[in-house]
Amino acid sequence: MGPQRETASVGAEACDWRFRGMEGTPRLPGSPTCVGRRALLQSTPQAAANMLKAACGPGCLALAMPCSKVGAGMAPFIMLCLQLACVYNMHLLVSLKQHFQHCGARSYGDVGAHVFGRPGRCLIDACTAFQQLGICSVYFAFISSGVENMLLDLGVDISQPGLERVHVMVYAFVLLLPMSLIRHWSKLSPLSHAANVCVLTGISISLGCVICSMTAHVSPSQRIFKPSDSVFGASPLVYGATIYSFELVANILSIENAMQKPEQVQLVIRTSMFLFCIIMQLVGVLPVLAFGTISCGSLMDELGLRFQTGAARPWVIGANAFLVVSVVLTYPIQLHPV
């Protein structure tokens, strides 16, 4: 091999492996194509923001009801075990993908193809697509429910033609469809930052209302301890709600693919998931300590039921508005793997 051919080969290998196959051949480092695509990669803080937002959605707001059935004594322990298992599996998933990346593995389907062959790729790709479409479908229901509650608070008659929940879903679809065309994580980062601000503000306001209700007339034993048969019977609900709260599971590899420094993805996972797990514990346990029994599937519905009047009502409406906006901004993030 001549010097020029060898230099070109080494240079092509130096070009990030994530760009291979995008134009048919690797590009030399410093070439316009390679540099342009590197500019689309996300920094480590951007990756952490994207990962936190992909995880922190309406799913964690459903933790309070199942936690109330097992009691505030057992709920944190059950959730902690599941959280540790989920985060550990994320590390394993990224490590497995990086193990096969020299073969061009980039997606869940690629990893499945290396482990299970072509049938594994087809099955995993189908499961990933159906899971993300399911999560995005829930977002339409959450948006329509939140908008309906805000219209009722404003005194609007939602029985009017064009204001029914199904119509609100259609309006949301028209709004969200153009946003789904954003296909680069670096360009999704501003949406993630705005959505993180909205969701953290909404959750903070909600927890503030909950903390102000800590003087509710419910004995501590009713809040913390439940009969053993109740704990065992409701544990599957806690399991399902906790697993569903990790809405980012299908985003992990695509976020890692788009990082400028993919070797730091484990740090990104640990940092973002540590914060998210704390949020999950607070959202799941504090309402149980405050109210004892949670009857609604969503914390926002429970607060709307308990604070129909009074000084806390405007705060509940504001929290609901922030959460609706955060879900709207999160939609293109969840649709990205599909």
CSV table of N, CA and C in Angstrom, one decimal, residues 22 47 84 91 116 119 126 152 163-164 221 252 273 288 300 315-316 320-321 338:
chain,number,residue,atom,x,y,z
A,22,MET,N,-23.6,6.9,5.8
A,22,MET,CA,-24.6,8.0,5.6
A,22,MET,C,-24.5,8.5,4.2
A,47,ALA,N,-26.8,16.3,26.0
A,47,ALA,CA,-27.2,14.9,26.1
A,47,ALA,C,-27.9,14.6,27.4
A,84,LEU,N,-33.0,0.9,40.4
A,84,LEU,CA,-31.6,0.4,40.3
A,84,LEU,C,-31.5,-0.6,39.1
A,91,HIS,N,-27.1,0.9,31.5
A,91,HIS,CA,-25.6,0.8,31.3
A,91,HIS,C,-25.3,-0.5,30.5
A,116,PHE,N,-29.3,-12.1,17.9
A,116,PHE,CA,-30.3,-13.1,17.6
A,116,PHE,C,-30.5,-13.3,16.0
A,119,PRO,N,-34.2,-12.3,12.5
A,119,PRO,CA,-35.5,-12.3,13.2
A,119,PRO,C,-35.4,-11.4,14.5
A,126,ALA,N,-39.7,-3.7,15.7
A,126,ALA,CA,-41.2,-3.6,15.8
A,126,ALA,C,-41.6,-3.2,17.3
A,152,LEU,N,-62.3,24.3,31.5
A,152,LEU,CA,-63.3,24.3,32.5
A,152,LEU,C,-63.0,25.4,33.6
A,163,LEU,N,-64.8,21.4,20.7
A,163,LEU,CA,-64.1,21.5,22.0
A,163,LEU,C,-64.1,20.2,22.7
A,164,GLU,N,-64.6,19.1,22.1
A,164,GLU,CA,-64.6,17.8,22.7
A,164,GLU,C,-63.1,17.3,22.8
A,221,SER,N,-50.1,5.9,60.6
A,221,SER,CA,-50.2,4.5,60.3
A,221,SER,C,-50.9,4.2,59.0
A,252,ILE,N,-32.1,5.8,24.5
A,252,ILE,CA,-30.7,5.7,25.1
A,252,ILE,C,-29.7,5.7,24.0
A,273,MET,N,-30.3,10.2,35.5
A,273,MET,CA,-31.2,9.2,36.2
A,273,MET,C,-31.2,9.4,37.7
A,288,VAL,N,-48.8,10.6,49.2
A,288,VAL,CA,-49.3,9.5,50.2
A,288,VAL,C,-49.2,10.0,51.6
A,300,MET,N,-52.1,15.2,38.9
A,300,MET,CA,-52.7,16.4,38.6
A,300,MET,C,-54.3,16.3,38.7
A,315,TRP,N,-52.7,27.8,41.6
A,315,TRP,CA,-51.4,27.2,41.5
A,315,TRP,C,-51.6,25.8,40.8
A,316,VAL,N,-52.7,25.1,41.1
A,316,VAL,CA,-52.9,23.8,40.4
A,316,VAL,C,-53.1,24.0,38.9
A,320,ASN,N,-50.7,22.6,35.9
A,320,ASN,CA,-51.3,21.8,34.8
A,320,ASN,C,-50.8,22.4,33.5
A,321,ALA,N,-50.9,23.7,33.4
A,321,ALA,CA,-50.5,24.4,32.1
A,321,ALA,C,-49.0,24.1,31.8
A,338,VAL,N,-38.5,6.4,16.4
A,338,VAL,CA,-39.4,5.8,15.4
A,338,VAL,C,-39.1,6.4,14.0
